[in-house]
Every structure is written in structure tokens, then in C-alpha cells.
PDB file of N, CA, C and O in Angstrom:
ATOM      1  N   LEU E   1       7.696   3.069   9.646  1.00 61.00           N
ATOM      2  CA  LEU E   1       8.181   2.589   8.360  1.00 61.00           C
ATOM      3  C   LEU E   1       9.642   2.976   8.151  1.00 61.00           C
ATOM      4  O   LEU E   1      10.387   2.230   7.565  1.00 61.00           O
ATOM      5  N   ARG E   2      10.011   4.164   8.648  1.00 66.00           N
ATOM      6  CA  ARG E   2      11.422   4.558   8.524  1.00 66.00           C
ATOM      7  C   ARG E   2      12.337   3.555   9.209  1.00 66.00           C
ATOM      8  O   ARG E   2      13.400   3.226   8.706  1.00 66.00           O
ATOM      9  N   ASP E   3      11.905   3.067  10.375  1.00 68.00           N
ATOM     10  CA  ASP E   3      12.708   2.070  11.086  1.00 68.00           C
ATOM     11  C   ASP E   3      12.844   0.787  10.274  1.00 68.00           C
ATOM     12  O   ASP E   3      13.904   0.182  10.230  1.00 68.00           O
ATOM     13  N   VAL E   4      11.753   0.375   9.622  1.00 62.00           N
ATOM     14  CA  VAL E   4      11.801  -0.822   8.783  1.00 62.00           C
ATOM     15  C   VAL E   4      12.746  -0.589   7.606  1.00 62.00           C
ATOM     16  O   VAL E   4      13.562  -1.431   7.277  1.00 62.00           O
ATOM     17  N   ALA E   5      12.646   0.566   6.977  1.00 61.00           N
ATOM     18  CA  ALA E   5      13.500   0.877   5.826  1.00 61.00           C
ATOM     19  C   ALA E   5      14.965   0.917   6.228  1.00 61.00           C
ATOM     20  O   ALA E   5      15.823   0.408   5.511  1.00 61.00           O
ATOM     21  N   LYS E   6      15.257   1.515   7.381  1.00 64.00           N
ATOM     22  CA  LYS E   6      16.646   1.607   7.839  1.00 64.00           C
ATOM     23  C   LYS E   6      17.228   0.242   8.165  1.00 64.00           C
ATOM     24  O   LYS E   6      18.403  -0.002   7.950  1.00 64.00           O
ATOM     25  N   SER E   7      16.410  -0.648   8.701  1.00 63.00           N
ATOM     26  CA  SER E   7      16.910  -1.944   9.141  1.00 63.00           C
ATOM     27  C   SER E   7      16.562  -3.064   8.169  1.00 63.00           C
ATOM     28  O   SER E   7      16.642  -4.225   8.514  1.00 63.00           O
ATOM     29  N   ARG E   8      16.192  -2.733   6.945  1.00 55.00           N
ATOM     30  CA  ARG E   8      15.729  -3.754   6.006  1.00 55.00           C
ATOM     31  C   ARG E   8      16.772  -4.828   5.745  1.00 55.00           C
ATOM     32  O   ARG E   8      16.441  -5.953   5.428  1.00 55.00           O
ATOM     33  N   ASN E   9      18.048  -4.501   5.882  1.00 58.00           N
ATOM     34  CA  ASN E   9      19.075  -5.524   5.699  1.00 58.00           C
ATOM     35  C   ASN E   9      19.128  -6.462   6.898  1.00 58.00           C
ATOM     36  O   ASN E   9      19.473  -7.626   6.773  1.00 58.00           O
ATOM     37  N   ALA E  10      18.791  -5.957   8.072  1.00 56.00           N
ATOM     38  CA  ALA E  10      18.814  -6.771   9.275  1.00 56.00           C
ATOM     39  C   ALA E  10      17.513  -7.556   9.448  1.00 56.00           C
ATOM     40  O   ALA E  10      17.490  -8.571  10.122  1.00 56.00           O
ATOM     41  N   LEU E  11      16.437  -7.067   8.842  1.00 59.00           N
ATOM     42  CA  LEU E  11      15.134  -7.707   8.980  1.00 59.00           C
ATOM     43  C   LEU E  11      14.571  -8.065   7.610  1.00 59.00           C
ATOM     44  O   LEU E  11      13.683  -7.397   7.092  1.00 59.00           O
ATOM     45  N   PRO E  12      15.085  -9.131   6.997  1.00 65.00           N
ATOM     46  CA  PRO E  12      14.594  -9.473   5.661  1.00 65.00           C
ATOM     47  C   PRO E  12      13.154  -9.976   5.716  1.00 65.00           C
ATOM     48  O   PRO E  12      12.753 -10.648   6.648  1.00 65.00           O
ATOM     49  N   PHE E  13      12.381  -9.613   4.724  1.00 71.00           N
ATOM     50  CA  PHE E  13      11.017 -10.107   4.600  1.00 71.00           C
ATOM     51  C   PHE E  13      10.651 -10.135   3.128  1.00 71.00           C
ATOM     52  O   PHE E  13      11.217  -9.424   2.320  1.00 71.00           O
ATOM     53  N   ASP E  14       9.694 -10.981   2.810  1.00 81.00           N
ATOM     54  CA  ASP E  14       9.240 -11.099   1.430  1.00 81.00           C
ATOM     55  C   ASP E  14       7.919 -10.388   1.193  1.00 81.00           C
ATOM     56  O   ASP E  14       7.539 -10.154   0.063  1.00 81.00           O
ATOM     57  N   PHE E  15       7.211 -10.066   2.296  1.00 84.00           N
ATOM     58  CA  PHE E  15       5.871  -9.524   2.151  1.00 84.00           C
ATOM     59  C   PHE E  15       5.602  -8.536   3.286  1.00 84.00           C
ATOM     60  O   PHE E  15       5.892  -8.822   4.448  1.00 84.00           O
ATOM     61  N   LEU E  16       5.060  -7.379   2.943  1.00 84.00           N
ATOM     62  CA  LEU E  16       4.721  -6.351   3.927  1.00 84.00           C
ATOM     63  C   LEU E  16       3.275  -5.940   3.696  1.00 84.00           C
ATOM     64  O   LEU E  16       2.900  -5.580   2.594  1.00 84.00           O
ATOM     65  N   LYS E  17       2.432  -6.033   4.740  1.00 88.00           N
ATOM     66  CA  LYS E  17       1.030  -5.606   4.651  1.00 88.00           C
ATOM     67  C   LYS E  17       0.842  -4.426   5.586  1.00 88.00           C
ATOM     68  O   LYS E  17       1.201  -4.483   6.754  1.00 88.00           O
ATOM     69  N   ILE E  18       0.286  -3.354   5.039  1.00 89.00           N
ATOM     70  CA  ILE E  18       0.041  -2.150   5.828  1.00 89.00           C
ATOM     71  C   ILE E  18      -1.407  -1.738   5.586  1.00 89.00           C
ATOM     72  O   ILE E  18      -1.860  -1.622   4.456  1.00 89.00           O
ATOM     73  N   ASP E  19      -2.137  -1.499   6.678  1.00 91.00           N
ATOM     74  CA  ASP E  19      -3.562  -1.193   6.588  1.00 91.00           C
ATOM     75  C   ASP E  19      -3.824   0.251   7.000  1.00 91.00           C
ATOM     76  O   ASP E  19      -3.501   0.645   8.120  1.00 91.00           O
ATOM     77  N   GLU E  20      -4.390   1.042   6.073  1.00 90.00           N
ATOM     78  CA  GLU E  20      -4.789   2.427   6.335  1.00 90.00           C
ATOM     79  C   GLU E  20      -3.655   3.279   6.925  1.00 90.00           C
ATOM     80  O   GLU E  20      -3.877   4.126   7.782  1.00 90.00           O
ATOM     81  N   VAL E  21      -2.452   3.067   6.456  1.00 87.00           N
ATOM     82  CA  VAL E  21      -1.277   3.710   7.044  1.00 87.00           C
ATOM     83  C   VAL E  21      -1.184   5.206   6.747  1.00 87.00           C
ATOM     84  O   VAL E  21      -0.589   5.947   7.506  1.00 87.00           O
ATOM     85  N   VAL E  22      -1.776   5.680   5.678  1.00 88.00           N
ATOM     86  CA  VAL E  22      -1.638   7.094   5.324  1.00 88.00           C
ATOM     87  C   VAL E  22      -2.799   7.957   5.796  1.00 88.00           C
ATOM     88  O   VAL E  22      -2.841   9.144   5.499  1.00 88.00           O
ATOM     89  N   ASP E  23      -3.727   7.367   6.526  1.00 86.00           N
ATOM     90  CA  ASP E  23      -4.824   8.164   7.089  1.00 86.00           C
ATOM     91  C   ASP E  23      -4.237   9.274   7.954  1.00 86.00           C
ATOM     92  O   ASP E  23      -3.360   9.041   8.771  1.00 86.00           O
ATOM     93  N   GLY E  24      -4.716  10.471   7.763  1.00 87.00           N
ATOM     94  CA  GLY E  24      -4.250  11.583   8.583  1.00 87.00           C
ATOM     95  C   GLY E  24      -3.002  12.274   8.062  1.00 87.00           C
ATOM     96  O   GLY E  24      -2.595  13.288   8.621  1.00 87.00           O
ATOM     97  N   LEU E  25      -2.378  11.740   7.017  1.00 89.00           N
ATOM     98  CA  LEU E  25      -1.199  12.398   6.451  1.00 89.00           C
ATOM     99  C   LEU E  25      -1.639  13.416   5.411  1.00 89.00           C
ATOM    100  O   LEU E  25      -2.593  13.193   4.664  1.00 89.00           O
ATOM    101  N   ASP E  26      -0.905  14.529   5.354  1.00 91.00           N
ATOM    102  CA  ASP E  26      -1.184  15.494   4.294  1.00 91.00           C
ATOM    103  C   ASP E  26      -0.521  15.008   3.005  1.00 91.00           C
ATOM    104  O   ASP E  26       0.130  13.965   2.980  1.00 91.00           O
ATOM    105  N   GLU E  27      -0.684  15.755   1.928  1.00 89.00           N
ATOM    106  CA  GLU E  27      -0.159  15.345   0.625  1.00 89.00           C
ATOM    107  C   GLU E  27       1.354  15.138   0.652  1.00 89.00           C
ATOM    108  O   GLU E  27       1.870  14.195   0.054  1.00 89.00           O
ATOM    109  N   THR E  28       2.064  15.988   1.366  1.00 92.00           N
ATOM    110  CA  THR E  28       3.521  15.849   1.485  1.00 92.00           C
ATOM    111  C   THR E  28       3.877  14.560   2.217  1.00 92.00           C
ATOM    112  O   THR E  28       4.772  13.823   1.802  1.00 92.00           O
ATOM    113  N   GLY E  29       3.159  14.278   3.300  1.00 90.00           N
ATOM    114  CA  GLY E  29       3.407  13.063   4.069  1.00 90.00           C
ATOM    115  C   GLY E  29       3.129  11.805   3.268  1.00 90.00           C
ATOM    116  O   GLY E  29       3.869  10.824   3.353  1.00 90.00           O
ATOM    117  N   VAL E  30       2.072  11.833   2.473  1.00 91.00           N
ATOM    118  CA  VAL E  30       1.744  10.692   1.617  1.00 91.00           C
ATOM    119  C   VAL E  30       2.858  10.470   0.598  1.00 91.00           C
ATOM    120  O   VAL E  30       3.311   9.345   0.378  1.00 91.00           O
ATOM    121  N   GLY E  31       3.340  11.546  -0.015  1.00 91.00           N
ATOM    122  CA  GLY E  31       4.437  11.443  -0.977  1.00 91.00           C
ATOM    123  C   GLY E  31       5.690  10.881  -0.335  1.00 91.00           C
ATOM    124  O   GLY E  31       6.369  10.022  -0.907  1.00 91.00           O
ATOM    125  N   GLU E  32       6.017  11.340   0.877  1.00 90.00           N
ATOM    126  CA  GLU E  32       7.182  10.825   1.602  1.00 90.00           C
ATOM    127  C   GLU E  32       7.018   9.342   1.909  1.00 90.00           C
ATOM    128  O   GLU E  32       7.960   8.566   1.785  1.00 90.00           O
ATOM    129  N   PHE E  33       5.824   8.959   2.331  1.00 89.00           N
ATOM    130  CA  PHE E  33       5.564   7.561   2.649  1.00 89.00           C
ATOM    131  C   PHE E  33       5.835   6.679   1.437  1.00 89.00           C
ATOM    132  O   PHE E  33       6.531   5.671   1.527  1.00 89.00           O
ATOM    133  N   PHE E  34       5.281   7.042   0.275  1.00 90.00           N
ATOM    134  CA  PHE E  34       5.454   6.207  -0.903  1.00 90.00           C
ATOM    135  C   PHE E  34       6.886   6.241  -1.426  1.00 90.00           C
ATOM    136  O   PHE E  34       7.368   5.243  -1.961  1.00 90.00           O
ATOM    137  N   SER E  35       7.589   7.341  -1.258  1.00 89.00           N
ATOM    138  CA  SER E  35       9.013   7.380  -1.630  1.00 89.00           C
ATOM    139  C   SER E  35       9.803   6.419  -0.758  1.00 89.00           C
ATOM    140  O   SER E  35      10.668   5.689  -1.246  1.00 89.00           O
ATOM    141  N   LEU E  36       9.505   6.414   0.524  1.00 86.00           N
ATOM    142  CA  LEU E  36      10.177   5.508   1.453  1.00 86.00           C
ATOM    143  C   LEU E  36       9.816   4.060   1.160  1.00 86.00           C
ATOM    144  O   LEU E  36      10.669   3.168   1.183  1.00 86.00           O
ATOM    145  N   LEU E  37       8.556   3.827   0.841  1.00 86.00           N
ATOM    146  CA  LEU E  37       8.102   2.473   0.546  1.00 86.00           C
ATOM    147  C   LEU E  37       8.841   1.876  -0.650  1.00 86.00           C
ATOM    148  O   LEU E  37       9.129   0.679  -0.676  1.00 86.00           O
ATOM    149  N   LYS E  38       9.180   2.713  -1.622  1.00 84.00           N
ATOM    150  CA  LYS E  38       9.909   2.239  -2.810  1.00 84.00           C
ATOM    151  C   LYS E  38      11.299   1.727  -2.465  1.00 84.00           C
ATOM    152  O   LYS E  38      11.870   0.948  -3.212  1.00 84.00           O
ATOM    153  N   THR E  39      11.871   2.152  -1.335  1.00 82.00           N
ATOM    154  CA  THR E  39      13.217   1.717  -0.956  1.00 82.00           C
ATOM    155  C   THR E  39      13.218   0.345  -0.301  1.00 82.00           C
ATOM    156  O   THR E  39      14.275  -0.222  -0.071  1.00 82.00           O
ATOM    157  N   ILE E  40      12.036  -0.186  -0.013  1.00 79.00           N
ATOM    158  CA  ILE E  40      11.926  -1.477   0.656  1.00 79.00           C
ATOM    159  C   ILE E  40      11.645  -2.557  -0.381  1.00 79.00           C
ATOM    160  O   ILE E  40      10.699  -2.448  -1.159  1.00 79.00           O
ATOM    161  N   ASN E  41      12.471  -3.597  -0.384  1.00 79.00           N
ATOM    162  CA  ASN E  41      12.289  -4.708  -1.318  1.00 79.00           C
ATOM    163  C   ASN E  41      11.209  -5.650  -0.816  1.00 79.00           C
ATOM    164  O   ASN E  41      10.898  -5.689   0.366  1.00 79.00           O
ATOM    165  N   GLY E  42      10.680  -6.447  -1.711  1.00 81.00           N
ATOM    166  CA  GLY E  42       9.667  -7.431  -1.361  1.00 81.00           C
ATOM    167  C   GLY E  42       8.294  -6.981  -1.817  1.00 81.00           C
ATOM    168  O   GLY E  42       8.093  -5.844  -2.241  1.00 81.00           O
ATOM    169  N   GLN E  43       7.339  -7.884  -1.724  1.00 85.00           N
ATOM    170  CA  GLN E  43       5.970  -7.564  -2.101  1.00 85.00           C
ATOM    171  C   GLN E  43       5.326  -6.726  -1.014  1.00 85.00           C
ATOM    172  O   GLN E  43       5.592  -6.916   0.169  1.00 85.00           O
ATOM    173  N   LYS E  44       4.469  -5.813  -1.428  1.00 86.00           N
ATOM    174  CA  LYS E  44       3.793  -4.937  -0.476  1.00 86.00           C
ATOM    175  C   LYS E  44       2.305  -4.923  -0.784  1.00 86.00           C
ATOM    176  O   LYS E  44       1.906  -4.842  -1.939  1.00 86.00           O
ATOM    177  N   LEU E  45       1.504  -5.019   0.265  1.00 88.00           N
ATOM    178  CA  LEU E  45       0.054  -4.911   0.143  1.00 88.00           C
ATOM    179  C   LEU E  45      -0.373  -3.742   1.006  1.00 88.00           C
ATOM    180  O   LEU E  45      -0.172  -3.744   2.216  1.00 88.00           O
ATOM    181  N   ILE E  46      -0.932  -2.726   0.380  1.00 89.00           N
ATOM    182  CA  ILE E  46      -1.395  -1.540   1.089  1.00 89.00           C
ATOM    183  C   ILE E  46      -2.916  -1.537   1.032  1.00 89.00           C
ATOM    184  O   ILE E  46      -3.499  -1.536  -0.045  1.00 89.00           O
ATOM    185  N   VAL E  47      -3.553  -1.537   2.178  1.00 90.00           N
ATOM    186  CA  VAL E  47      -5.007  -1.516   2.266  1.00 90.00           C
ATOM    187  C   VAL E  47      -5.438  -0.072   2.497  1.00 90.00           C
ATOM    188  O   VAL E  47      -4.930   0.593   3.396  1.00 90.00           O
ATOM    189  N   SER E  48      -6.349   0.421   1.659  1.00 89.00           N
ATOM    190  CA  SER E  48      -6.824   1.789   1.815  1.00 89.00           C
ATOM    191  C   SER E  48      -8.218   1.932   1.204  1.00 89.00           C
ATOM    192  O   SER E  48      -8.555   1.245   0.243  1.00 89.00           O
ATOM    193  N   HIS E  49      -8.988   2.835   1.772  1.00 85.00           N
ATOM    194  CA  HIS E  49     -10.279   3.197   1.203  1.00 85.00           C
ATOM    195  C   HIS E  49     -10.172   4.513   0.431  1.00 85.00           C
ATOM    196  O   HIS E  49     -11.158   5.020  -0.070  1.00 85.00           O
ATOM    197  N   ASN E  50      -8.978   5.061   0.340  1.00 86.00           N
ATOM    198  CA  ASN E  50      -8.744   6.349  -0.292  1.00 86.00           C
ATOM    199  C   ASN E  50      -8.477   6.169  -1.789  1.00 86.00           C
ATOM    200  O   ASN E  50      -7.389   5.781  -2.193  1.00 86.00           O
ATOM    201  N   ALA E  51      -9.462   6.456  -2.608  1.00 83.00           N
ATOM    202  CA  ALA E  51      -9.339   6.286  -4.064  1.00 83.00           C
ATOM    203  C   ALA E  51      -8.311   7.235  -4.670  1.00 83.00           C
ATOM    204  O   ALA E  51      -7.809   6.985  -5.760  1.00 83.00           O
ATOM    205  N   ASN E  52      -7.961   8.307  -3.971  1.00 86.00           N
ATOM    206  CA  ASN E  52      -6.976   9.261  -4.490  1.00 86.00           C
ATOM    207  C   ASN E  52      -5.563   8.679  -4.533  1.00 86.00           C
ATOM    208  O   ASN E  52      -4.673   9.265  -5.132  1.00 86.00           O
ATOM    209  N   LEU E  53      -5.340   7.548  -3.910  1.00 88.00           N
ATOM    210  CA  LEU E  53      -4.004   6.943  -3.869  1.00 88.00           C
ATOM    211  C   LEU E  53      -3.726   6.034  -5.063  1.00 88.00           C
ATOM    212  O   LEU E  53      -2.614   5.550  -5.215  1.00 88.00           O
ATOM    213  N   LYS E  54      -4.690   5.799  -5.921  1.00 85.00           N
ATOM    214  CA  LYS E  54      -4.533   4.843  -7.022  1.00 85.00           C
ATOM    215  C   LYS E  54      -3.298   5.114  -7.875  1.00 85.00           C
ATOM    216  O   LYS E  54      -2.685   4.191  -8.385  1.00 85.00           O
ATOM    217  N   GLY E  55      -2.918   6.355  -8.028  1.00 86.00           N
ATOM    218  CA  GLY E  55      -1.771   6.699  -8.852  1.00 86.00           C
ATOM    219  C   GLY E  55      -0.438   6.202  -8.309  1.00 86.00           C
ATOM    220  O   GLY E  55       0.557   6.177  -9.027  1.00 86.00           O
ATOM    221  N   TYR E  56      -0.412   5.780  -7.068  1.00 87.00           N
ATOM    222  CA  TYR E  56       0.829   5.301  -6.461  1.00 87.00           C
ATOM    223  C   TYR E  56       1.059   3.805  -6.676  1.00 87.00           C
ATOM    224  O   TYR E  56       2.105   3.287  -6.316  1.00 87.00           O
ATOM    225  N   PHE E  57       0.093   3.102  -7.257  1.00 86.00           N
ATOM    226  CA  PHE E  57       0.165   1.647  -7.329  1.00 86.00           C
ATOM    227  C   PHE E  57       0.278   1.132  -8.743  1.00 86.00           C
ATOM    228  O   PHE E  57      -0.239   1.727  -9.679  1.00 86.00           O
ATOM    229  N   ASN E  58       0.932  -0.027  -8.883  1.00 84.00           N
ATOM    230  CA  ASN E  58       1.021  -0.711 -10.171  1.00 84.00           C
ATOM    231  C   ASN E  58      -0.134  -1.676 -10.365  1.00 84.00           C
ATOM    232  O   ASN E  58      -0.519  -1.962 -11.489  1.00 84.00           O
ATOM    233  N   ASN E  59      -0.659  -2.220  -9.283  1.00 87.00           N
ATOM    234  CA  ASN E  59      -1.758  -3.178  -9.335  1.00 87.00           C
ATOM    235  C   ASN E  59      -2.813  -2.779  -8.315  1.00 87.00           C
ATOM    236  O   ASN E  59      -2.479  -2.402  -7.198  1.00 87.00           O
ATOM    237  N   ILE E  60      -4.067  -2.903  -8.707  1.00 88.00           N
ATOM    238  CA  ILE E  60      -5.174  -2.504  -7.843  1.00 88.00           C
ATOM    239  C   ILE E  60      -6.164  -3.658  -7.748  1.00 88.00           C
ATOM    240  O   ILE E  60      -6.516  -4.260  -8.767  1.00 88.00           O
ATOM    241  N   ILE E  61      -6.634  -3.941  -6.538  1.00 88.00           N
ATOM    242  CA  ILE E  61      -7.688  -4.923  -6.311  1.00 88.00           C
ATOM    243  C   ILE E  61      -8.826  -4.177  -5.622  1.00 88.00           C
ATOM    244  O   ILE E  61      -8.647  -3.638  -4.530  1.00 88.00           O
ATOM    245  N   ASN E  62      -9.974  -4.108  -6.263  1.00 88.00           N
ATOM    246  CA  ASN E  62     -11.156  -3.474  -5.669  1.00 88.00           C
ATOM    247  C   ASN E  62     -12.025  -4.555  -5.063  1.00 88.00           C
ATOM    248  O   ASN E  62     -12.323  -5.557  -5.708  1.00 88.00           O
ATOM    249  N   MET E  63     -12.412  -4.338  -3.813  1.00 88.00           N
ATOM    250  CA  MET E  63     -13.256  -5.300  -3.109  1.00 88.00           C
ATOM    251  C   MET E  63     -14.532  -4.599  -2.659  1.00 88.00           C
ATOM    252  O   MET E  63     -14.532  -3.400  -2.421  1.00 88.00           O
ATOM    253  N   HIS E  64     -15.592  -5.377  -2.542  1.00 88.00           N
ATOM    254  CA  HIS E  64     -16.882  -4.834  -2.136  1.00 88.00           C
ATOM    255  C   HIS E  64     -17.528  -5.797  -1.146  1.00 88.00           C
ATOM    256  O   HIS E  64     -17.505  -7.011  -1.346  1.00 88.00           O
ATOM    257  N   ARG E  65     -18.088  -5.245  -0.097  1.00 90.00           N
ATOM    258  CA  ARG E  65     -18.766  -6.057   0.903  1.00 90.00           C
ATOM    259  C   ARG E  65     -20.265  -5.798   0.836  1.00 90.00           C
ATOM    260  O   ARG E  65     -20.716  -4.661   0.876  1.00 90.00           O
ATOM    261  N   SER E  66     -21.012  -6.876   0.754  1.00 92.00           N
ATOM    262  CA  SER E  66     -22.461  -6.771   0.701  1.00 92.00           C
ATOM    263  C   SER E  66     -23.058  -7.968   1.439  1.00 92.00           C
ATOM    264  O   SER E  66     -22.666  -9.110   1.187  1.00 92.00           O
ATOM    265  N   GLY E  67     -23.964  -7.686   2.346  1.00 94.00           N
ATOM    266  CA  GLY E  67     -24.606  -8.765   3.080  1.00 94.00           C
ATOM    267  C   GLY E  67     -23.642  -9.595   3.893  1.00 94.00           C
ATOM    268  O   GLY E  67     -23.850 -10.793   4.060  1.00 94.00           O
ATOM    269  N   GLY E  68     -22.587  -8.989   4.369  1.00 93.00           N
ATOM    270  CA  GLY E  68     -21.603  -9.701   5.175  1.00 93.00           C
ATOM    271  C   GLY E  68     -20.608 -10.519   4.381  1.00 93.00           C
ATOM    272  O   GLY E  68     -19.782 -11.227   4.947  1.00 93.00           O
ATOM    273  N   ILE E  69     -20.666 -10.430   3.058  1.00 95.00           N
ATOM    274  CA  ILE E  69     -19.745 -11.186   2.201  1.00 95.00           C
ATOM    275  C   ILE E  69     -18.894 -10.207   1.405  1.00 95.00           C
ATOM    276  O   ILE E  69     -19.415  -9.297   0.762  1.00 95.00           O
ATOM    277  N   THR E  70     -17.577 -10.393   1.459  1.00 93.00           N
ATOM    278  CA  THR E  70     -16.657  -9.553   0.706  1.00 93.00           C
ATOM    279  C   THR E  70     -16.258 -10.271  -0.573  1.00 93.00           C
ATOM    280  O   THR E  70     -15.873 -11.439  -0.540  1.00 93.00           O
ATOM    281  N   LYS E  71     -16.365  -9.565  -1.695  1.00 92.00           N
ATOM    282  CA  LYS E  71     -16.009 -10.146  -2.997  1.00 92.00           C
ATOM    283  C   LYS E  71     -15.050  -9.223  -3.726  1.00 92.00           C
ATOM    284  O   LYS E  71     -15.106  -8.013  -3.564  1.00 92.00           O
ATOM    285  N   ILE E  72     -14.199  -9.824  -4.539  1.00 90.00           N
ATOM    286  CA  ILE E  72     -13.329  -9.033  -5.406  1.00 90.00           C
ATOM    287  C   ILE E  72     -14.158  -8.574  -6.586  1.00 90.00           C
ATOM    288  O   ILE E  72     -14.756  -9.391  -7.297  1.00 90.00           O
ATOM    289  N   GLU E  73     -14.246  -7.255  -6.767  1.00 84.00           N
ATOM    290  CA  GLU E  73     -15.001  -6.704  -7.891  1.00 84.00           C
ATOM    291  C   GLU E  73     -14.154  -6.612  -9.134  1.00 84.00           C
ATOM    292  O   GLU E  73     -14.545  -7.060 -10.191  1.00 84.00           O
ATOM    293  N   THR E  74     -12.999  -5.984  -9.013  1.00 79.00           N
ATOM    294  CA  THR E  74     -12.118  -5.822 -10.176  1.00 79.00           C
ATOM    295  C   THR E  74     -10.670  -5.913  -9.730  1.00 79.00           C
ATOM    296  O   THR E  74     -10.318  -5.560  -8.620  1.00 79.00           O
ATOM    297  N   THR E  75      -9.867  -6.400 -10.627  1.00 78.00           N
ATOM    298  CA  THR E  75      -8.420  -6.458 -10.429  1.00 78.00           C
ATOM    299  C   THR E  75      -7.791  -5.999 -11.728  1.00 78.00           C
ATOM    300  O   THR E  75      -8.167  -6.484 -12.791  1.00 78.00           O
ATOM    301  N   TYR E  76      -6.869  -5.055 -11.646  1.00 76.00           N
ATOM    302  CA  TYR E  76      -6.217  -4.628 -12.865  1.00 76.00           C
ATOM    303  C   TYR E  76      -4.810  -4.114 -12.605  1.00 76.00           C
ATOM    304  O   TYR E  76      -4.495  -3.679 -11.512  1.00 76.00           O
ATOM    305  N   ALA E  77      -4.006  -4.214 -13.613  1.00 77.00           N
ATOM    306  CA  ALA E  77      -2.636  -3.705 -13.571  1.00 77.00           C
ATOM    307  C   ALA E  77      -2.605  -2.391 -14.336  1.00 77.00           C
ATOM    308  O   ALA E  77      -3.249  -2.260 -15.373  1.00 77.00           O
ATOM    309  N   ILE E  78      -1.866  -1.452 -13.807  1.00 69.00           N
ATOM    310  CA  ILE E  78      -1.737  -0.150 -14.448  1.00 69.00           C
ATOM    311  C   ILE E  78      -0.505  -0.191 -15.341  1.00 69.00           C
ATOM    312  O   ILE E  78       0.573  -0.594 -14.912  1.00 69.00           O
ATOM    313  N   ALA E  79      -0.645   0.190 -16.585  1.00 60.00           N
ATOM    314  CA  ALA E  79       0.483   0.193 -17.528  1.00 60.00           C
ATOM    315  C   ALA E  79       1.557   1.141 -17.053  1.00 60.00           C
ATOM    316  O   ALA E  79       1.275   2.244 -16.608  1.00 60.00           O
ATOM    317  N   ALA E  80       2.794   0.682 -17.128  1.00 53.00           N
ATOM    318  CA  ALA E  80       3.929   1.503 -16.700  1.00 53.00           C
ATOM    319  C   ALA E  80       4.315   2.486 -17.750  1.00 53.00           C
ATOM    320  O   ALA E  80       4.057   2.386 -18.880  1.00 53.00           O
TER     321      ALA E  80
END
């Protein structure tokens, strides 16, 4: 991600999807990741099963899989 942040002017994008990127990071590493993520422009979709990360997001989409079908359970915006 640091490489993407450093070269963001050379590599423009409108959308960034990252899946389970903070797995294995300690609390300091997670904080650094989200600080770095804020420096990158464009829409970002972070996929995680870690409910402790909710405080880092403005919008949350909860999904649930049952019987092989994934459905959106709840979607909400967090007041700034």
C-alpha cells in the first residue's frame, strides 16, 4: 500500500478494493494502514470479517451467507 500511496500521482485510479489486508497486523499496524489509506484519493472498498474495524469506516455493508446465497443484511452510514 505504501508503494501505491507514493505513486498515486503516477497511477491514477477511481476505485481500490482490498480484501482482508489487515489480518495479522497489530493495533499499531492497523492504525498506520488506515492513516496511509486516507492519503489515497478515490473510492475504497475494504473487505474484512473483523468487527473491531468498524470505527475506521464512514459506511458499512454487512453481508450474510446462508445456504450458498450471500445477501446484504444491513447498510448504514456512520455520522461524522
